[in-house]
Short mmCIF file of C-alpha atoms and ligand atoms in Angstrom, two decimals:
data_model
loop_
_atom_site.label_atom_id
_atom_site.label_comp_id
_atom_site.label_asym_id
_atom_site.label_seq_id
_atom_site.Cartn_x
_atom_site.Cartn_y
_atom_site.Cartn_z
CA MET A 1 8.65 -7.14 27.19
CA ARG A 2 10.13 -10.60 26.51
CA LEU A 3 8.02 -12.44 23.95
CA SER A 4 8.55 -15.73 25.81
CA ARG A 5 6.63 -14.20 28.72
CA PHE A 6 4.04 -12.20 26.72
CA PHE A 7 0.67 -13.45 25.42
CA LEU A 8 0.65 -13.04 21.65
CA PRO A 9 -1.60 -15.66 20.02
CA VAL A 10 -0.72 -14.94 16.37
CA LEU A 11 -2.57 -16.99 13.75
CA LYS A 12 -0.86 -18.68 10.81
CA GLU A 13 -3.97 -18.59 8.63
CA THR A 14 -6.21 -15.70 7.65
CA PRO A 15 -9.65 -16.30 9.21
CA SER A 16 -12.15 -16.88 6.42
CA ASP A 17 -14.91 -14.72 7.90
CA ALA A 18 -12.75 -11.57 7.93
CA GLN A 19 -13.27 -9.66 4.70
CA ILE A 20 -11.22 -6.49 5.08
CA VAL A 21 -7.49 -6.33 5.73
CA SER A 22 -7.72 -4.57 9.12
CA HIS A 23 -10.05 -7.25 10.47
CA GLN A 24 -7.81 -10.02 9.07
CA LEU A 25 -4.64 -8.50 10.50
CA MET A 26 -6.12 -7.73 13.95
CA LEU A 27 -7.14 -11.39 14.26
CA ARG A 28 -3.90 -12.78 12.84
CA ALA A 29 -1.72 -10.49 14.98
CA GLY A 30 -3.49 -11.68 18.15
CA MET A 31 -4.96 -8.23 18.90
CA ILE A 32 -8.64 -9.13 19.36
CA ARG A 33 -10.82 -12.21 19.73
CA GLN A 34 -14.52 -12.25 18.89
CA GLU A 35 -16.63 -13.33 21.86
CA ALA A 36 -19.99 -12.68 20.22
CA ALA A 37 -21.20 -10.88 17.08
CA GLY A 38 -19.67 -7.40 17.20
CA ILE A 39 -18.27 -8.01 20.70
CA TYR A 40 -14.52 -8.49 21.18
CA ALA A 41 -11.98 -9.38 23.81
CA TRP A 42 -9.02 -6.98 23.58
CA LEU A 43 -5.92 -9.18 23.77
CA PRO A 44 -2.68 -7.68 25.15
CA LEU A 45 -1.25 -6.43 21.83
CA GLY A 46 -4.53 -4.81 20.75
CA LEU A 47 -5.07 -3.27 24.18
CA ARG A 48 -1.64 -1.59 24.09
CA VAL A 49 -2.57 0.15 20.85
CA LEU A 50 -6.08 1.01 22.07
CA ARG A 51 -4.58 2.72 25.12
CA LYS A 52 -2.07 4.67 22.96
CA ILE A 53 -4.94 5.93 20.76
CA GLU A 54 -7.02 6.79 23.82
CA THR A 55 -4.10 8.79 25.28
CA ILE A 56 -3.72 10.90 22.13
CA VAL A 57 -7.48 11.57 22.07
CA ARG A 58 -7.41 12.53 25.77
CA GLU A 59 -4.39 14.84 25.37
CA GLU A 60 -5.98 16.73 22.48
CA GLN A 61 -9.34 17.04 24.28
CA ASN A 62 -7.58 18.44 27.35
CA ARG A 63 -5.54 20.80 25.17
CA ALA A 64 -8.79 22.16 23.72
CA GLY A 65 -10.09 22.86 27.25
CA ALA A 66 -12.47 19.90 27.58
CA ILE A 67 -12.80 18.41 31.09
CA GLU A 68 -12.80 14.63 31.56
CA LEU A 69 -15.29 12.70 33.67
CA LEU A 70 -16.63 9.14 33.40
CA MET A 71 -20.29 8.22 33.02
CA PRO A 72 -21.59 4.67 33.48
CA THR A 73 -22.30 2.34 30.55
CA LEU A 74 -25.78 1.60 31.97
CA GLN A 75 -28.40 4.36 31.90
CA PRO A 76 -31.92 4.70 33.35
CA ALA A 77 -34.55 4.57 30.59
CA ASP A 78 -36.39 7.48 32.22
CA LEU A 79 -33.72 9.91 31.03
CA TRP A 80 -34.40 8.85 27.44
CA ARG A 81 -38.13 9.13 28.02
CA GLU A 82 -37.56 12.78 29.03
CA SER A 83 -35.82 13.58 25.74
CA GLY A 84 -38.27 11.49 23.74
CA ARG A 85 -35.52 9.30 22.25
CA TYR A 86 -36.38 6.11 24.18
CA ASP A 87 -38.87 5.01 21.55
CA ASP A 88 -37.27 6.80 18.56
CA TYR A 89 -33.91 5.08 18.99
CA GLY A 90 -35.28 1.75 17.80
CA LYS A 91 -33.76 -1.72 17.81
CA GLU A 92 -30.15 -0.50 18.08
CA MET A 93 -30.82 0.21 21.78
CA LEU A 94 -30.04 -2.68 24.14
CA ARG A 95 -32.81 -2.51 26.74
CA ILE A 96 -32.36 -4.15 30.12
CA VAL A 97 -34.74 -4.82 33.04
CA ASP A 98 -33.12 -5.15 36.46
CA ARG A 99 -34.26 -7.35 39.36
CA HIS A 100 -36.54 -4.59 40.62
CA GLU A 101 -38.19 -4.44 37.19
CA ARG A 102 -36.59 -1.06 36.47
CA ASP A 103 -35.91 -0.19 32.80
CA LEU A 104 -32.25 0.38 32.05
CA LEU A 105 -30.29 0.51 28.80
CA TYR A 106 -26.68 0.04 27.72
CA GLY A 107 -25.79 3.55 26.52
CA PRO A 108 -25.30 4.01 22.76
CA THR A 109 -24.44 7.66 23.46
CA ASN A 110 -24.76 10.05 26.42
CA GLU A 111 -26.54 13.28 25.48
CA GLU A 112 -29.35 12.70 27.99
CA MET A 113 -27.10 11.64 30.87
CA ILE A 114 -24.60 14.49 30.49
CA THR A 115 -27.53 16.94 30.31
CA GLU A 116 -28.91 15.48 33.55
CA ILE A 117 -25.50 15.88 35.22
CA PHE A 118 -25.16 19.47 33.98
CA ARG A 119 -28.65 20.52 35.10
CA GLY A 120 -28.01 18.97 38.52
CA TYR A 121 -25.31 21.56 39.28
CA CYS A 122 -25.23 24.46 36.80
CA ARG A 123 -27.89 27.17 37.07
CA SER A 124 -26.10 30.32 36.01
CA TYR A 125 -24.47 31.64 32.83
CA LYS A 126 -21.39 32.08 35.07
CA ASP A 127 -21.03 28.28 34.98
CA LEU A 128 -20.55 28.49 31.19
CA PRO A 129 -18.90 27.68 28.82
CA LYS A 130 -18.19 24.02 29.54
CA ILE A 131 -17.02 21.08 27.45
CA LEU A 132 -17.28 17.80 29.36
CA TYR A 133 -16.11 14.46 27.94
CA HIS A 134 -15.48 10.84 28.74
CA ILE A 135 -13.98 7.81 27.01
CA GLN A 136 -16.43 4.99 27.60
CA TRP A 137 -17.75 1.78 26.04
CA LYS A 138 -20.99 2.06 24.07
CA PHE A 139 -23.45 -0.54 22.83
CA ARG A 140 -25.40 -0.31 19.60
CA ASP A 141 -27.21 -3.46 18.52
CA GLU A 142 -26.12 -3.07 14.89
CA ILE A 143 -28.17 -5.26 12.61
CA ARG A 144 -25.03 -6.35 10.75
CA PRO A 145 -21.90 -5.88 12.82
CA ARG A 146 -18.96 -6.49 10.46
CA PHE A 147 -15.37 -5.65 9.56
CA GLY A 148 -14.21 -6.44 13.09
CA VAL A 149 -13.93 -3.38 15.35
CA MET A 150 -14.87 -1.11 12.46
CA ARG A 151 -18.56 -1.75 13.02
CA GLY A 152 -18.88 -3.46 16.38
CA ARG A 153 -21.80 -3.67 18.77
CA GLU A 154 -19.75 -2.88 21.87
CA PHE A 155 -17.17 -0.21 21.03
CA LEU A 156 -15.06 2.47 22.70
CA MET A 157 -16.00 6.07 22.03
CA LYS A 158 -14.74 9.44 23.21
CA ASP A 159 -17.83 11.56 23.49
CA ALA A 160 -17.67 15.22 24.49
CA TYR A 161 -20.57 17.57 25.16
CA SER A 162 -20.54 21.37 25.13
CA PHE A 163 -22.74 23.78 27.09
CA ASP A 164 -23.03 27.44 26.10
CA LEU A 165 -25.32 30.43 26.67
CA ASP A 166 -26.01 31.10 23.01
CA LEU A 167 -25.31 29.98 19.44
CA GLU A 168 -22.31 32.29 19.06
CA SER A 169 -20.59 30.74 22.06
CA ALA A 170 -21.68 27.22 21.03
CA THR A 171 -20.02 27.82 17.66
CA LYS A 172 -16.76 28.56 19.46
CA ALA A 173 -17.02 25.16 21.17
CA TYR A 174 -17.76 23.51 17.84
CA ASN A 175 -14.71 25.15 16.31
CA LYS A 176 -12.49 24.04 19.21
CA MET A 177 -13.51 20.42 18.67
CA PHE A 178 -13.18 20.79 14.88
CA VAL A 179 -9.56 21.92 15.25
CA ALA A 180 -8.81 19.41 18.03
CA TYR A 181 -10.02 16.57 15.78
CA LEU A 182 -7.77 17.63 12.89
CA ASN A 183 -4.78 17.56 15.26
CA THR A 184 -5.86 14.32 16.96
CA PHE A 185 -6.03 12.27 13.78
CA ALA A 186 -2.86 13.85 12.36
CA ARG A 187 -0.96 12.69 15.48
CA MET A 188 -2.01 9.13 14.61
CA GLY A 189 -0.54 9.46 11.14
CA LEU A 190 -3.97 9.83 9.55
CA LYS A 191 -5.18 12.34 6.97
CA SER A 192 -8.72 13.22 8.04
CA VAL A 193 -11.14 15.20 5.88
CA PRO A 194 -13.97 17.11 7.63
CA MET A 195 -17.18 16.70 5.66
CA ARG A 196 -20.65 18.17 5.98
CA ALA A 197 -22.74 15.32 7.32
CA ASP A 198 -26.23 14.24 8.14
CA THR A 199 -27.19 14.59 11.81
CA GLY A 200 -29.30 11.41 12.10
CA PRO A 201 -30.60 10.27 15.54
CA ILE A 202 -28.30 12.67 17.42
CA GLY A 203 -30.08 15.66 15.81
CA GLY A 204 -29.47 19.32 15.14
CA LYS A 205 -28.60 21.04 11.87
CA LEU A 206 -24.81 21.46 11.84
CA SER A 207 -22.61 18.40 11.72
CA HIS A 208 -19.27 17.31 10.27
CA GLU A 209 -17.87 13.82 9.91
CA PHE A 210 -14.10 13.29 9.94
CA ILE A 211 -13.31 10.81 7.21
CA ILE A 212 -10.15 8.80 6.50
CA LEU A 213 -9.98 7.91 2.82
CA ALA A 214 -9.70 4.13 2.40
CA GLU A 215 -10.94 1.75 -0.30
CA THR A 216 -12.68 -0.42 2.28
CA GLY A 217 -14.47 2.54 3.91
CA GLU A 218 -18.22 2.16 4.40
CA SER A 219 -18.94 5.77 3.46
CA GLU A 220 -18.93 7.14 -0.07
CA VAL A 221 -17.48 10.67 0.02
CA PHE A 222 -16.81 13.56 -2.36
CA CYS A 223 -14.34 16.39 -1.81
CA ASP A 224 -11.87 18.92 -3.21
CA ALA A 225 -8.41 17.30 -3.40
CA ARG A 226 -6.89 20.35 -1.66
CA LEU A 227 -8.59 19.22 1.55
CA VAL A 228 -6.93 15.81 1.58
CA ASP A 229 -3.36 17.05 1.92
CA MET A 230 -4.07 20.16 3.97
CA PRO A 231 -1.83 19.90 7.06
CA ALA A 232 -3.47 19.89 10.49
CA PRO A 233 -3.45 23.24 12.32
CA GLY A 234 -1.01 22.00 15.02
CA GLU A 235 -0.38 24.38 17.95
CA VAL A 236 -3.27 26.90 18.22
CA ASP A 237 -4.62 29.31 20.85
CA PHE A 238 -7.90 27.58 21.73
CA ASP A 239 -9.09 30.78 23.39
CA GLY A 240 -8.48 32.70 20.18
CA ASP A 241 -10.63 32.98 17.06
CA LEU A 242 -10.57 29.57 15.35
CA GLN A 243 -13.22 30.47 12.77
CA PRO A 244 -10.67 31.24 10.00
CA LEU A 245 -9.07 27.78 10.47
CA VAL A 246 -12.51 26.16 10.20
CA ASP A 247 -13.63 28.34 7.27
CA GLN A 248 -10.40 27.51 5.40
CA ARG A 249 -11.65 23.90 5.30
CA THR A 250 -15.41 24.28 5.16
CA ALA A 251 -15.04 26.68 2.23
CA LEU A 252 -13.86 23.72 0.14
CA TYR A 253 -16.36 21.16 -1.10
CA ALA A 254 -16.57 18.01 1.02
CA ALA A 255 -19.69 15.94 1.58
CA THR A 256 -20.72 12.46 2.52
CA GLU A 257 -23.13 10.61 0.25
CA GLU A 258 -26.20 11.80 2.19
CA MET A 259 -25.20 15.45 1.79
CA HIS A 260 -23.63 15.30 -1.69
CA ASP A 261 -24.81 17.83 -4.29
CA ALA A 262 -23.35 16.61 -7.59
CA ALA A 263 -24.26 19.78 -9.47
CA ARG A 264 -22.54 22.00 -6.92
CA PHE A 265 -19.57 19.64 -6.81
CA GLU A 266 -19.08 20.05 -10.56
CA ALA A 267 -19.70 23.79 -10.47
CA ASP A 268 -17.37 24.49 -7.52
CA VAL A 269 -14.53 22.01 -8.04
CA PRO A 270 -12.44 21.79 -11.23
CA GLU A 271 -12.41 18.25 -12.60
CA GLU A 272 -8.74 17.61 -11.77
CA ARG A 273 -9.45 18.33 -8.10
CA ARG A 274 -12.64 16.28 -7.72
CA VAL A 275 -12.10 13.35 -5.34
CA SER A 276 -14.81 10.72 -5.01
CA ALA A 277 -13.71 7.90 -2.78
CA ARG A 278 -14.69 5.60 0.00
CA GLY A 279 -13.92 6.63 3.54
CA ILE A 280 -14.00 5.58 7.17
CA GLU A 281 -15.81 7.86 9.61
CA VAL A 282 -13.52 8.20 12.63
CA GLY A 283 -15.19 11.21 14.23
CA HIS A 284 -18.49 13.05 14.08
CA ILE A 285 -19.36 16.41 15.64
CA PHE A 286 -22.78 17.97 16.07
CA ASN A 287 -24.22 21.35 17.05
CA PHE A 288 -27.83 20.80 18.11
CA GLY A 289 -28.79 23.83 20.16
CA THR A 290 -31.49 23.16 22.74
CA LYS A 291 -32.67 19.78 21.42
CA TYR A 292 -31.96 18.15 24.81
CA SER A 293 -31.81 21.12 27.18
CA ASP A 294 -35.37 22.21 26.29
CA PRO A 295 -37.21 18.94 27.08
CA MET A 296 -34.87 18.19 29.98
CA LYS A 297 -35.03 21.74 31.40
CA ALA A 298 -31.29 22.33 31.55
CA LEU A 299 -31.66 26.07 32.15
CA VAL A 300 -29.30 28.78 33.30
CA THR A 301 -30.11 32.30 34.47
CA GLY A 302 -28.65 34.69 31.89
CA PRO A 303 -27.02 38.11 32.57
CA ASP A 304 -30.50 39.56 32.00
CA GLY A 305 -31.87 37.48 34.88
CA LYS A 306 -33.99 35.38 32.51
CA ASP A 307 -33.82 31.56 32.46
CA THR A 308 -32.64 30.15 29.14
CA ALA A 309 -32.01 26.62 27.86
CA VAL A 310 -28.30 26.02 27.23
CA HIS A 311 -27.00 25.58 23.69
CA MET A 312 -25.28 22.21 23.28
CA GLY A 313 -23.20 20.15 20.93
CA SER A 314 -21.74 16.64 21.01
CA TYR A 315 -18.46 15.42 19.59
CA GLY A 316 -17.63 11.72 19.10
CA VAL A 317 -14.45 9.86 18.18
CA GLY A 318 -14.48 6.14 17.40
CA VAL A 319 -11.52 5.17 19.61
CA SER A 320 -11.74 1.42 18.94
CA ARG A 321 -12.68 1.96 15.27
CA LEU A 322 -9.43 3.91 14.87
CA LEU A 323 -7.34 0.73 15.17
CA GLY A 324 -9.08 -0.55 12.07
CA ALA A 325 -8.85 2.80 10.28
CA ILE A 326 -5.11 3.13 10.96
CA ILE A 327 -4.43 -0.41 9.72
CA GLU A 328 -6.50 0.20 6.56
CA ALA A 329 -4.38 3.30 5.94
CA SER A 330 -1.05 1.74 6.95
CA HIS A 331 -0.24 -1.89 6.13
CA ASP A 332 1.49 -4.01 3.51
CA GLU A 333 1.43 -7.66 2.43
CA ASN A 334 3.43 -8.65 5.52
CA GLY A 335 1.19 -7.04 8.09
CA VAL A 336 0.49 -3.84 10.00
CA ILE A 337 2.76 -0.77 9.82
CA TRP A 338 2.01 1.16 13.04
CA PRO A 339 2.77 4.87 13.13
CA GLU A 340 5.24 5.36 16.00
CA ALA A 341 2.73 7.34 18.08
CA VAL A 342 0.39 4.36 18.47
CA ALA A 343 2.73 1.36 18.05
CA PRO A 344 2.29 -1.38 20.71
CA PHE A 345 6.08 -1.55 21.13
CA GLY A 346 8.65 1.00 19.97
CA ALA A 347 10.99 -1.62 18.53
CA GLY A 348 11.34 -5.38 18.14
CA VAL A 349 14.67 -6.99 19.10
CA ILE A 350 15.17 -10.26 17.20
CA ASN A 351 17.74 -12.72 18.51
CA MET A 352 18.55 -14.85 15.46
CA ARG A 353 20.14 -17.58 17.54
CA ALA A 354 18.68 -17.92 21.04
CA GLY A 355 21.09 -20.00 23.10
CA ASP A 356 24.21 -18.61 21.41
CA GLU A 357 26.09 -16.80 24.16
CA ALA A 358 27.16 -13.76 22.12
CA CYS A 359 23.70 -13.34 20.56
CA ASP A 360 21.94 -13.71 23.91
CA ALA A 361 24.27 -11.19 25.55
CA ALA A 362 23.95 -8.63 22.73
CA SER A 363 20.15 -9.05 22.53
CA THR A 364 19.75 -8.54 26.27
CA ASP A 365 22.08 -5.54 26.14
CA VAL A 366 20.23 -3.81 23.27
CA TYR A 367 16.86 -4.65 24.82
CA ALA A 368 17.90 -3.21 28.20
CA LYS A 369 19.22 0.01 26.63
CA LEU A 370 16.06 0.54 24.52
CA ASP A 371 13.89 -0.25 27.55
CA ALA A 372 15.82 2.21 29.72
CA ALA A 373 15.30 4.85 27.01
CA GLY A 374 11.53 4.32 27.29
CA LEU A 375 11.13 2.79 23.82
CA GLU A 376 9.03 -0.13 25.15
CA PRO A 377 10.89 -2.81 23.13
CA LEU A 378 9.66 -6.35 22.50
CA LEU A 379 12.47 -8.95 22.68
CA ASP A 380 11.80 -12.09 20.67
CA ASP A 381 13.71 -14.47 22.93
CA THR A 382 11.82 -17.55 21.71
CA ASN A 383 13.37 -20.56 20.01
CA GLU A 384 11.38 -19.96 16.83
CA ARG A 385 13.19 -20.18 13.48
CA ALA A 386 14.57 -16.83 12.24
CA GLY A 387 12.05 -16.71 9.40
CA ALA A 388 9.14 -17.09 11.80
CA LYS A 389 10.58 -14.33 14.00
CA PHE A 390 10.80 -11.92 11.08
CA ALA A 391 7.28 -12.81 9.95
CA THR A 392 5.81 -12.21 13.41
CA MET A 393 7.59 -8.88 13.88
CA ASP A 394 6.43 -7.73 10.42
CA LEU A 395 2.89 -8.93 11.12
CA ILE A 396 2.49 -7.04 14.43
CA GLY A 397 3.93 -3.95 12.77
CA VAL A 398 6.39 -2.42 15.25
CA PRO A 399 8.14 0.51 13.56
CA TYR A 400 11.75 -0.70 14.00
CA GLN A 401 13.47 -4.10 14.22
CA VAL A 402 16.96 -4.71 15.62
CA VAL A 403 18.26 -8.04 14.27
CA ILE A 404 21.11 -9.68 16.13
CA GLY A 405 22.89 -12.61 14.48
CA PRO A 406 26.24 -14.43 14.93
CA ARG A 407 27.74 -13.28 11.60
CA GLY A 408 26.98 -9.60 12.18
CA LEU A 409 28.24 -9.75 15.76
CA LYS A 410 31.62 -11.09 14.59
CA GLU A 411 32.02 -7.65 12.92
CA GLY A 412 30.42 -5.90 15.91
CA LYS A 413 27.33 -5.11 13.85
CA VAL A 414 23.57 -5.51 14.22
CA GLU A 415 20.94 -4.76 11.60
CA VAL A 416 18.27 -2.09 12.06
CA LYS A 417 15.22 -2.49 9.82
CA ILE A 418 12.68 0.32 9.35
CA ARG A 419 9.31 -1.45 8.98
CA ALA A 420 7.57 1.27 6.92
CA SER A 421 10.25 1.59 4.20
CA GLY A 422 11.94 -1.80 4.51
CA GLU A 423 15.31 0.03 4.72
CA ARG A 424 18.06 -1.91 6.52
CA HIS A 425 21.19 -0.45 8.15
CA GLU A 426 24.23 -2.36 9.48
CA LEU A 427 25.26 -0.50 12.65
CA SER A 428 27.28 -1.02 15.79
CA LEU A 429 25.13 -1.83 18.86
CA GLU A 430 25.80 1.67 20.14
CA ASP A 431 24.77 3.35 16.88
CA ALA A 432 21.73 1.12 16.57
CA VAL A 433 20.47 2.16 20.00
CA ASN A 434 21.24 5.83 19.30
CA ARG A 435 19.43 5.59 15.92
CA LEU A 436 16.22 4.49 17.68
CA VAL A 437 16.02 6.51 20.88
N1 LIG B 501 -20.81 0.45 15.61
C1 LIG B 501 -19.71 1.18 15.77
N2 LIG B 501 -18.51 0.56 15.93
C2 LIG B 501 -17.37 1.28 16.08
N3 LIG B 501 -17.33 2.63 16.10
C3 LIG B 501 -18.50 3.28 15.94
C4 LIG B 501 -19.74 2.61 15.77
N4 LIG B 501 -20.73 3.54 15.66
C5 LIG B 501 -20.11 4.75 15.74
N5 LIG B 501 -18.80 4.59 15.91
C6 LIG B 501 -17.79 5.66 16.04
O1 LIG B 501 -18.25 6.59 17.02
C7 LIG B 501 -18.18 7.90 16.47
C8 LIG B 501 -19.27 8.76 17.11
O2 LIG B 501 -20.52 8.13 16.92
S1 LIG B 501 -21.70 9.04 16.41
O3 LIG B 501 -22.87 8.25 16.45
O4 LIG B 501 -21.33 9.56 15.14
N6 LIG B 501 -21.81 10.28 17.42
C9 LIG B 501 -22.29 10.17 18.65
O5 LIG B 501 -22.63 9.12 19.14
C10 LIG B 501 -22.40 11.48 19.39
N7 LIG B 501 -23.06 11.23 20.66
C11 LIG B 501 -21.08 12.07 19.57
S2 LIG B 501 -20.76 12.49 21.20
C12 LIG B 501 -18.36 7.71 14.98
O6 LIG B 501 -17.80 8.79 14.27
C13 LIG B 501 -17.61 6.41 14.74
O7 LIG B 501 -16.23 6.67 14.53
#
């Protein structure tokens, strides 16, 4: 992409109403624009990252055997009346009346709707097990939306729902999602800690939140330090027994504030391994049995010929919240430092002297080679001063910068800068391209 043709409305100043660094940087880097409280326009740079995050989430859901579909954002209120949540859900629910005076709502989550879809087609245990998911916008009329996309009112969520014949099988689904989440967040360069959590309005008894430790996190969390650096499982056989991988983690103490047991924490975890920190909840998984299938009559005929309500679970990832979480975990005083897997562009090519024939030719050459190699480079071909070009490229956080200037070119060199470490290397054009692809 040539910057002169892109749309990147970076801000010089830090907006005063943004308190945390991820909110400040997303505004300054021209990634989002607030249209209403907790409601954002996704500008081109932010959308590129959102789509990268979504793709990683989708790949890991598919790898775990979940099947993608897409449910609407608007839902009939009658579904929520069947489950009894229409009144319970409270003011967070955005209720809508259409021209025919029918009650609709903007979905905050989709347990009722996915149960209605399942019961419409599946009647036999032979249709099980199933994990169905979608990546769809949600609306929750948060009383105090804040911190930018971290706590929005309209936000993007991956929500998956499992259907099984019994608790044993439902636990297998839970374990698949548990492992898939560890791998998903690791691919984004994040260290996530699974913590016993409260089940809240979604319900059930078993639930884990996946927390990224960050000083600006809204959650207060407590855990055994060994959990923080435990590597993600990586390649696993999702049809195999995942319980040992889950037990390895759940055997260690980790709890959010609501579930914290200080006495047990002190008894179970030696002082030098006790972590109490703030964290960002990027995922939340629930096992809630027949909470929805009972009232909504989502029944299957079992091998014994008897009808039984399916055992369900739901598994959410805050796709749009993850931009904020990644920035909180990976930034410096100059801006964002995107992990390569989610970076909006693979490299920034900076032409120090636009208009100089040699610099223009070399910049176009490097840009074309990186583009051909699929690195999705951004070429700053504007007439901005060099300092402003460096500042913008640092701010938007692309992982590598190739700097092309007249002095370096005289010696046939360009400079490659690694954004995360600040390291700089003087290389030939050829070596610079080979270093990056
Ligand atoms: N207001 C919000 N803004 C941004 N992300 C949010 C917001 N509320 C929740 N999330 C994200 O969405 C994830 C799932 O939300 S949840 O309420 O925990 N779970 C559910 O809604 C279940 N139905 C999972 S399918 C959370 O872990 C969090 O990362």
